[in-house]
Amino acid sequence: MESTDASALRGAYDTDGYVIAREVIDRDLAAEACDHVQWLLAKHPELRPEDLHHHLMIGDPFWYRLISDERLVDLASVFIGPNVALFATHYIAKPPKTGRPVLWHQDGSYWPLKPVEVTTLWLACSVSTPENGCMRVVPGTHTLDFQEMKPNKEVDNVLGSEIDASFVDDTNAVDFILAPGDVSIHNPRIVHGSNANTSEKWRVGLTIRYIPTSTEITRDGAGSPYLLKGNAVERINTYHSRPRFKEGEHFPFSKQDDYR
């Protein structure tokens, strides 16, 4: 379902396990995120574009500017409440023709969170279509318990694992066709994935995992916690300080002076 009203967003999310919000951020900011990906790839030529995880960006002012954008944080609060922190992020950038698939899985099966109260905002930085490997979900599967993910090395894929096929009926799968600045929101239990990029265009998205401050990250180094809205909970997580921009060290972006 697509909506802009907060109650309708939450209702669709609770019923289907996902919802789409259009034009959440402006296209100029989405374009800067695509440029940020290329900057990161130039800095880390050993990495594939699908593998730009949060640990590369702790202390990165542009990344922080993006994940702390009030429009995104306020949207997350619709699903997890008024006290919002960041758990982790992941740029999944699929290059033309060679972008790898993400096999069917449940996000929460991978995460050391207690309790697993979390929602993912998938920010489209470029156009996302079936041809370039957009995300797909199986509606209603957010009612499943978390399943163990099984290794799959036979297919060259992003996660190296997948959910057992018995839990997947993709006849009703929904493709998330998104424009830059659109956001899909999905439950950590919903079964989802994406196909390979067979097109001539990049597919760039940033997954942002927001948690209520009552959720604990139980393994050191598993996330990049920042307090983004509301109040922290005593003895639950230790949050990083807001990063500061340094010329020549960080990605140059339009609002860098706000982070000096």
mmCIF file of C-alpha atoms in Angstrom:
data_model
loop_
_atom_site.group_PDB
_atom_site.id
_atom_site.type_symbol
_atom_site.label_atom_id
_atom_site.label_comp_id
_atom_site.label_asym_id
_atom_site.label_seq_id
_atom_site.Cartn_x
_atom_site.Cartn_y
_atom_site.Cartn_z
ATOM 1 C CA MET A 1 0.000 0.000 0.000
ATOM 2 C CA GLU A 2 1.027 3.612 -0.543
ATOM 3 C CA SER A 3 0.001 6.466 1.723
ATOM 4 C CA THR A 4 1.068 9.758 3.292
ATOM 5 C CA ASP A 5 -1.261 9.798 6.311
ATOM 6 C CA ALA A 6 0.430 8.497 9.478
ATOM 7 C CA SER A 7 -2.499 6.369 10.638
ATOM 8 C CA ALA A 8 -2.953 4.871 7.171
ATOM 9 C CA LEU A 9 0.778 4.155 6.960
ATOM 10 C CA ARG A 10 0.724 2.337 10.281
ATOM 11 C CA GLY A 11 -2.466 0.459 9.407
ATOM 12 C CA ALA A 12 -1.063 -0.841 6.119
ATOM 13 C CA TYR A 13 2.224 -1.749 7.781
ATOM 14 C CA ASP A 14 0.458 -3.757 10.477
ATOM 15 C CA THR A 15 -1.770 -5.525 7.923
ATOM 16 C CA ASP A 16 0.681 -6.221 5.085
ATOM 17 C CA GLY A 17 4.092 -5.892 6.741
ATOM 18 C CA TYR A 18 5.155 -3.028 4.492
ATOM 19 C CA VAL A 19 4.090 0.339 3.105
ATOM 20 C CA ILE A 20 5.466 2.885 0.620
ATOM 21 C CA ALA A 21 5.766 6.632 1.215
ATOM 22 C CA ARG A 22 6.409 8.822 -1.815
ATOM 23 C CA GLU A 23 8.673 11.879 -2.092
ATOM 24 C CA VAL A 24 9.923 11.731 1.484
ATOM 25 C CA ILE A 25 13.178 13.499 0.689
ATOM 26 C CA ASP A 26 14.041 15.778 -2.198
ATOM 27 C CA ARG A 27 15.672 14.429 -5.323
ATOM 28 C CA ASP A 28 18.762 16.609 -4.907
ATOM 29 C CA LEU A 29 19.554 14.896 -1.607
ATOM 30 C CA ALA A 30 18.912 11.485 -3.173
ATOM 31 C CA ALA A 31 21.342 12.406 -5.963
ATOM 32 C CA GLU A 32 23.961 13.409 -3.379
ATOM 33 C CA ALA A 33 23.563 9.953 -1.820
ATOM 34 C CA CYS A 34 24.349 8.375 -5.202
ATOM 35 C CA ASP A 35 27.452 10.568 -5.419
ATOM 36 C CA HIS A 36 28.356 9.483 -1.870
ATOM 37 C CA VAL A 37 28.260 5.849 -2.988
ATOM 38 C CA GLN A 38 30.683 6.557 -5.815
ATOM 39 C CA TRP A 39 32.976 8.428 -3.392
ATOM 40 C CA LEU A 40 32.932 5.451 -1.012
ATOM 41 C CA LEU A 41 33.702 3.047 -3.853
ATOM 42 C CA ALA A 42 36.672 5.157 -4.923
ATOM 43 C CA LYS A 43 37.874 5.129 -1.306
ATOM 44 C CA HIS A 44 37.310 1.366 -0.925
ATOM 45 C CA PRO A 45 38.045 -0.196 -4.339
ATOM 46 C CA GLU A 46 38.318 -3.625 -2.707
ATOM 47 C CA LEU A 47 34.566 -3.651 -1.980
ATOM 48 C CA ARG A 48 31.652 -4.480 -4.208
ATOM 49 C CA PRO A 49 28.985 -1.759 -4.493
ATOM 50 C CA GLU A 50 26.440 -3.986 -2.719
ATOM 51 C CA ASP A 51 28.657 -4.209 0.375
ATOM 52 C CA LEU A 52 28.836 -0.661 1.738
ATOM 53 C CA HIS A 53 27.891 -1.275 5.368
ATOM 54 C CA HIS A 54 27.501 1.112 8.277
ATOM 55 C CA HIS A 55 30.962 0.501 9.744
ATOM 56 C CA LEU A 56 32.461 2.370 6.771
ATOM 57 C CA MET A 57 30.444 5.458 7.643
ATOM 58 C CA ILE A 58 30.594 5.933 11.410
ATOM 59 C CA GLY A 59 31.823 9.499 11.709
ATOM 60 C CA ASP A 60 30.826 10.368 8.115
ATOM 61 C CA PRO A 61 28.986 13.736 8.245
ATOM 62 C CA PHE A 62 27.000 13.276 5.024
ATOM 63 C CA TRP A 63 25.806 9.839 6.053
ATOM 64 C CA TYR A 64 24.774 11.238 9.438
ATOM 65 C CA ARG A 65 23.012 14.150 7.733
ATOM 66 C CA LEU A 66 21.057 11.604 5.707
ATOM 67 C CA ILE A 67 20.061 9.131 8.429
ATOM 68 C CA SER A 68 19.185 11.947 10.871
ATOM 69 C CA ASP A 69 17.019 13.864 8.387
ATOM 70 C CA GLU A 70 13.864 14.840 10.282
ATOM 71 C CA ARG A 71 11.636 13.610 7.473
ATOM 72 C CA LEU A 72 13.064 10.099 7.759
ATOM 73 C CA VAL A 73 13.255 10.033 11.557
ATOM 74 C CA ASP A 74 9.687 11.317 11.922
ATOM 75 C CA LEU A 75 8.540 8.658 9.471
ATOM 76 C CA ALA A 76 10.307 5.964 11.509
ATOM 77 C CA SER A 77 8.628 7.207 14.682
ATOM 78 C CA VAL A 78 5.234 6.312 13.191
ATOM 79 C CA PHE A 79 6.248 2.651 13.508
ATOM 80 C CA ILE A 80 8.501 2.524 16.578
ATOM 81 C CA GLY A 81 7.392 5.430 18.756
ATOM 82 C CA PRO A 82 8.819 8.817 19.785
ATOM 83 C CA ASN A 83 12.258 7.710 21.034
ATOM 84 C CA VAL A 84 14.270 6.816 17.939
ATOM 85 C CA ALA A 85 17.836 5.554 17.566
ATOM 86 C CA LEU A 86 19.813 4.195 14.660
ATOM 87 C CA PHE A 87 20.805 0.540 14.679
ATOM 88 C CA ALA A 88 22.624 0.177 11.354
ATOM 89 C CA THR A 89 22.582 1.039 7.664
ATOM 90 C CA HIS A 90 23.680 -0.537 4.405
ATOM 91 C CA TYR A 91 24.014 0.966 0.934
ATOM 92 C CA ILE A 92 23.046 -1.769 -1.504
ATOM 93 C CA ALA A 93 24.181 -0.356 -4.832
ATOM 94 C CA LYS A 94 23.701 -2.678 -7.778
ATOM 95 C CA PRO A 95 25.864 -1.796 -10.770
ATOM 96 C CA PRO A 96 24.513 -2.171 -14.316
ATOM 97 C CA LYS A 97 24.434 -5.748 -15.643
ATOM 98 C CA THR A 98 26.462 -7.195 -12.749
ATOM 99 C CA GLY A 99 24.454 -6.224 -9.663
ATOM 100 C CA ARG A 100 23.882 -9.285 -7.484
ATOM 101 C CA PRO A 101 20.517 -10.542 -6.207
ATOM 102 C CA VAL A 102 19.428 -10.638 -2.570
ATOM 103 C CA LEU A 103 17.807 -14.007 -1.888
ATOM 104 C CA TRP A 104 14.582 -14.357 0.069
ATOM 105 C CA HIS A 105 15.158 -13.672 3.764
ATOM 106 C CA GLN A 106 13.898 -12.067 6.970
ATOM 107 C CA ASP A 107 16.038 -9.186 8.228
ATOM 108 C CA GLY A 108 15.518 -9.833 11.919
ATOM 109 C CA SER A 109 16.956 -13.327 11.700
ATOM 110 C CA TYR A 110 20.423 -11.781 11.308
ATOM 111 C CA TRP A 111 20.300 -9.092 13.977
ATOM 112 C CA PRO A 112 21.493 -9.106 17.620
ATOM 113 C CA LEU A 113 18.656 -7.025 19.028
ATOM 114 C CA LYS A 114 16.699 -7.485 22.242
ATOM 115 C CA PRO A 115 13.795 -7.251 21.738
ATOM 116 C CA VAL A 116 13.663 -7.284 17.942
ATOM 117 C CA GLU A 117 11.700 -4.056 17.729
ATOM 118 C CA VAL A 118 13.018 -2.356 14.623
ATOM 119 C CA THR A 119 11.774 -1.031 11.321
ATOM 120 C CA THR A 120 13.649 -0.587 8.055
ATOM 121 C CA LEU A 121 13.308 2.444 5.844
ATOM 122 C CA TRP A 122 14.613 1.633 2.357
ATOM 123 C CA LEU A 123 15.501 4.958 0.797
ATOM 124 C CA ALA A 124 15.581 5.011 -2.998
ATOM 125 C CA CYS A 125 18.568 7.092 -4.074
ATOM 126 C CA SER A 126 18.055 6.213 -7.740
ATOM 127 C CA VAL A 127 15.149 4.807 -9.720
ATOM 128 C CA SER A 128 14.313 1.279 -8.558
ATOM 129 C CA THR A 129 12.497 -1.039 -10.985
ATOM 130 C CA PRO A 130 12.155 -4.771 -11.698
ATOM 131 C CA GLU A 131 14.722 -4.388 -14.487
ATOM 132 C CA ASN A 132 17.463 -3.070 -12.193
ATOM 133 C CA GLY A 133 16.681 -5.349 -9.272
ATOM 134 C CA CYS A 134 14.157 -3.557 -7.075
ATOM 135 C CA MET A 135 13.197 -4.951 -3.701
ATOM 136 C CA ARG A 136 10.313 -7.445 -3.596
ATOM 137 C CA VAL A 137 8.213 -8.598 -0.641
ATOM 138 C CA VAL A 138 5.769 -11.399 0.038
ATOM 139 C CA PRO A 139 2.867 -9.556 1.699
ATOM 140 C CA GLY A 140 1.628 -10.900 5.010
ATOM 141 C CA THR A 141 4.720 -12.932 5.826
ATOM 142 C CA HIS A 142 5.510 -10.560 8.709
ATOM 143 C CA THR A 143 3.331 -12.883 10.812
ATOM 144 C CA LEU A 144 5.971 -15.644 10.551
ATOM 145 C CA ASP A 145 8.323 -16.407 13.399
ATOM 146 C CA PHE A 146 11.972 -15.736 12.658
ATOM 147 C CA GLN A 147 13.494 -18.616 10.705
ATOM 148 C CA GLU A 148 17.100 -19.723 10.520
ATOM 149 C CA MET A 149 18.763 -18.535 7.348
ATOM 150 C CA LYS A 150 20.479 -21.261 5.326
ATOM 151 C CA PRO A 151 23.792 -20.749 3.505
ATOM 152 C CA ASN A 152 23.605 -20.501 -0.278
ATOM 153 C CA LYS A 153 26.919 -20.262 -2.117
ATOM 154 C CA GLU A 154 25.630 -21.736 -5.371
ATOM 155 C CA VAL A 155 24.191 -18.386 -6.430
ATOM 156 C CA ASP A 156 26.383 -15.273 -6.302
ATOM 157 C CA ASN A 157 24.261 -13.197 -3.932
ATOM 158 C CA VAL A 158 24.627 -10.332 -1.473
ATOM 159 C CA LEU A 159 23.876 -12.100 1.828
ATOM 160 C CA GLY A 160 25.219 -15.576 1.088
ATOM 161 C CA SER A 161 22.111 -17.139 2.613
ATOM 162 C CA GLU A 162 18.351 -17.450 2.269
ATOM 163 C CA ILE A 163 15.199 -18.604 4.021
ATOM 164 C CA ASP A 164 13.986 -22.162 3.411
ATOM 165 C CA ALA A 165 11.899 -22.255 0.222
ATOM 166 C CA SER A 166 8.956 -23.779 2.114
ATOM 167 C CA PHE A 167 8.305 -20.340 3.647
ATOM 168 C CA VAL A 168 8.181 -18.549 0.286
ATOM 169 C CA ASP A 169 5.220 -18.321 -2.073
ATOM 170 C CA ASP A 170 6.301 -15.671 -4.528
ATOM 171 C CA THR A 171 3.173 -15.839 -6.689
ATOM 172 C CA ASN A 172 1.885 -12.775 -4.832
ATOM 173 C CA ALA A 173 5.225 -10.983 -4.511
ATOM 174 C CA VAL A 174 5.091 -7.198 -4.827
ATOM 175 C CA ASP A 175 7.788 -5.197 -6.620
ATOM 176 C CA PHE A 176 8.750 -1.887 -4.996
ATOM 177 C CA ILE A 177 8.956 0.483 -7.950
ATOM 178 C CA LEU A 178 10.424 3.661 -6.487
ATOM 179 C CA ALA A 179 11.593 7.066 -7.652
ATOM 180 C CA PRO A 180 14.530 8.863 -6.034
ATOM 181 C CA GLY A 181 13.399 10.160 -2.645
ATOM 182 C CA ASP A 182 10.672 7.533 -2.174
ATOM 183 C CA VAL A 183 10.858 5.272 0.861
ATOM 184 C CA SER A 184 9.566 1.764 1.479
ATOM 185 C CA ILE A 185 9.098 0.688 5.089
ATOM 186 C CA HIS A 186 9.106 -2.965 6.087
ATOM 187 C CA ASN A 187 8.761 -5.188 9.127
ATOM 188 C CA PRO A 188 11.822 -7.214 10.237
ATOM 189 C CA ARG A 189 9.858 -10.463 9.829
ATOM 190 C CA ILE A 190 8.575 -9.982 6.290
ATOM 191 C CA VAL A 191 10.073 -12.256 3.619
ATOM 192 C CA HIS A 192 11.747 -10.130 0.965
ATOM 193 C CA GLY A 193 14.595 -10.049 -1.521
ATOM 194 C CA SER A 194 15.541 -8.700 -4.938
ATOM 195 C CA ASN A 195 16.653 -9.966 -8.323
ATOM 196 C CA ALA A 196 19.913 -9.231 -10.113
ATOM 197 C CA ASN A 197 20.341 -5.984 -12.012
ATOM 198 C CA THR A 198 20.093 -6.902 -15.682
ATOM 199 C CA SER A 199 19.632 -3.321 -16.892
ATOM 200 C CA GLU A 200 22.005 -0.573 -18.029
ATOM 201 C CA LYS A 201 21.189 1.578 -14.975
ATOM 202 C CA TRP A 202 22.484 1.632 -11.414
ATOM 203 C CA ARG A 203 20.096 0.758 -8.591
ATOM 204 C CA VAL A 204 21.148 2.570 -5.430
ATOM 205 C CA GLY A 205 19.316 2.282 -2.122
ATOM 206 C CA LEU A 206 20.132 2.906 1.512
ATOM 207 C CA THR A 207 18.590 0.602 4.112
ATOM 208 C CA ILE A 208 18.216 2.457 7.414
ATOM 209 C CA ARG A 209 17.380 0.351 10.479
ATOM 210 C CA TYR A 210 15.717 2.436 13.167
ATOM 211 C CA ILE A 211 15.047 1.118 16.679
ATOM 212 C CA PRO A 212 13.243 2.461 19.739
ATOM 213 C CA THR A 213 15.729 3.411 22.436
ATOM 214 C CA SER A 214 14.365 0.547 24.549
ATOM 215 C CA THR A 215 15.872 -1.983 22.097
ATOM 216 C CA GLU A 216 19.357 -3.173 23.007
ATOM 217 C CA ILE A 217 22.107 -3.958 20.499
ATOM 218 C CA THR A 218 23.495 -7.062 22.186
ATOM 219 C CA ARG A 219 26.778 -7.499 20.289
ATOM 220 C CA ASP A 220 29.551 -4.933 20.242
ATOM 221 C CA GLY A 221 30.284 -3.610 16.783
ATOM 222 C CA ALA A 222 27.059 -4.970 15.314
ATOM 223 C CA GLY A 223 25.593 -1.536 14.736
ATOM 224 C CA SER A 224 26.308 2.171 14.634
ATOM 225 C CA PRO A 225 24.043 3.552 17.358
ATOM 226 C CA TYR A 226 23.085 7.218 17.283
ATOM 227 C CA LEU A 227 20.317 8.818 19.337
ATOM 228 C CA LEU A 228 18.179 10.660 16.791
ATOM 229 C CA LYS A 229 14.948 11.657 18.528
ATOM 230 C CA GLY A 230 13.545 11.656 22.062
ATOM 231 C CA ASN A 231 15.216 10.147 25.082
ATOM 232 C CA ALA A 232 17.726 7.378 25.686
ATOM 233 C CA VAL A 233 17.022 4.540 28.125
ATOM 234 C CA GLU A 234 19.509 4.147 30.949
ATOM 235 C CA ARG A 235 22.020 1.308 30.425
ATOM 236 C CA ILE A 236 20.617 0.555 26.934
ATOM 237 C CA ASN A 237 23.219 1.231 24.224
ATOM 238 C CA THR A 238 26.014 3.793 24.074
ATOM 239 C CA TYR A 239 25.542 6.400 21.378
ATOM 240 C CA HIS A 240 28.108 8.051 19.139
ATOM 241 C CA SER A 241 28.494 11.811 19.023
ATOM 242 C CA ARG A 242 27.468 13.808 15.976
ATOM 243 C CA PRO A 243 30.346 13.754 13.458
ATOM 244 C CA ARG A 244 32.164 16.895 12.333
ATOM 245 C CA PHE A 245 33.161 17.640 8.739
ATOM 246 C CA LYS A 246 36.870 17.752 7.893
ATOM 247 C CA GLU A 247 37.984 19.091 4.520
ATOM 248 C CA GLY A 248 39.811 16.473 2.474
ATOM 249 C CA GLU A 249 38.757 13.647 4.774
ATOM 250 C CA HIS A 250 34.999 13.512 4.256
ATOM 251 C CA PHE A 251 32.645 13.474 1.295
ATOM 252 C CA PRO A 252 31.923 17.090 0.296
ATOM 253 C CA PHE A 253 28.194 17.812 0.297
ATOM 254 C CA SER A 254 25.850 20.766 0.059
ATOM 255 C CA LYS A 255 25.377 21.317 3.816
ATOM 256 C CA GLN A 256 28.872 20.503 4.974
ATOM 257 C CA ASP A 257 29.227 23.890 6.719
ATOM 258 C CA ASP A 258 26.451 22.847 9.138
ATOM 259 C CA TYR A 259 28.710 20.022 10.373
ATOM 260 C CA ARG A 260 32.011 21.833 10.946
#
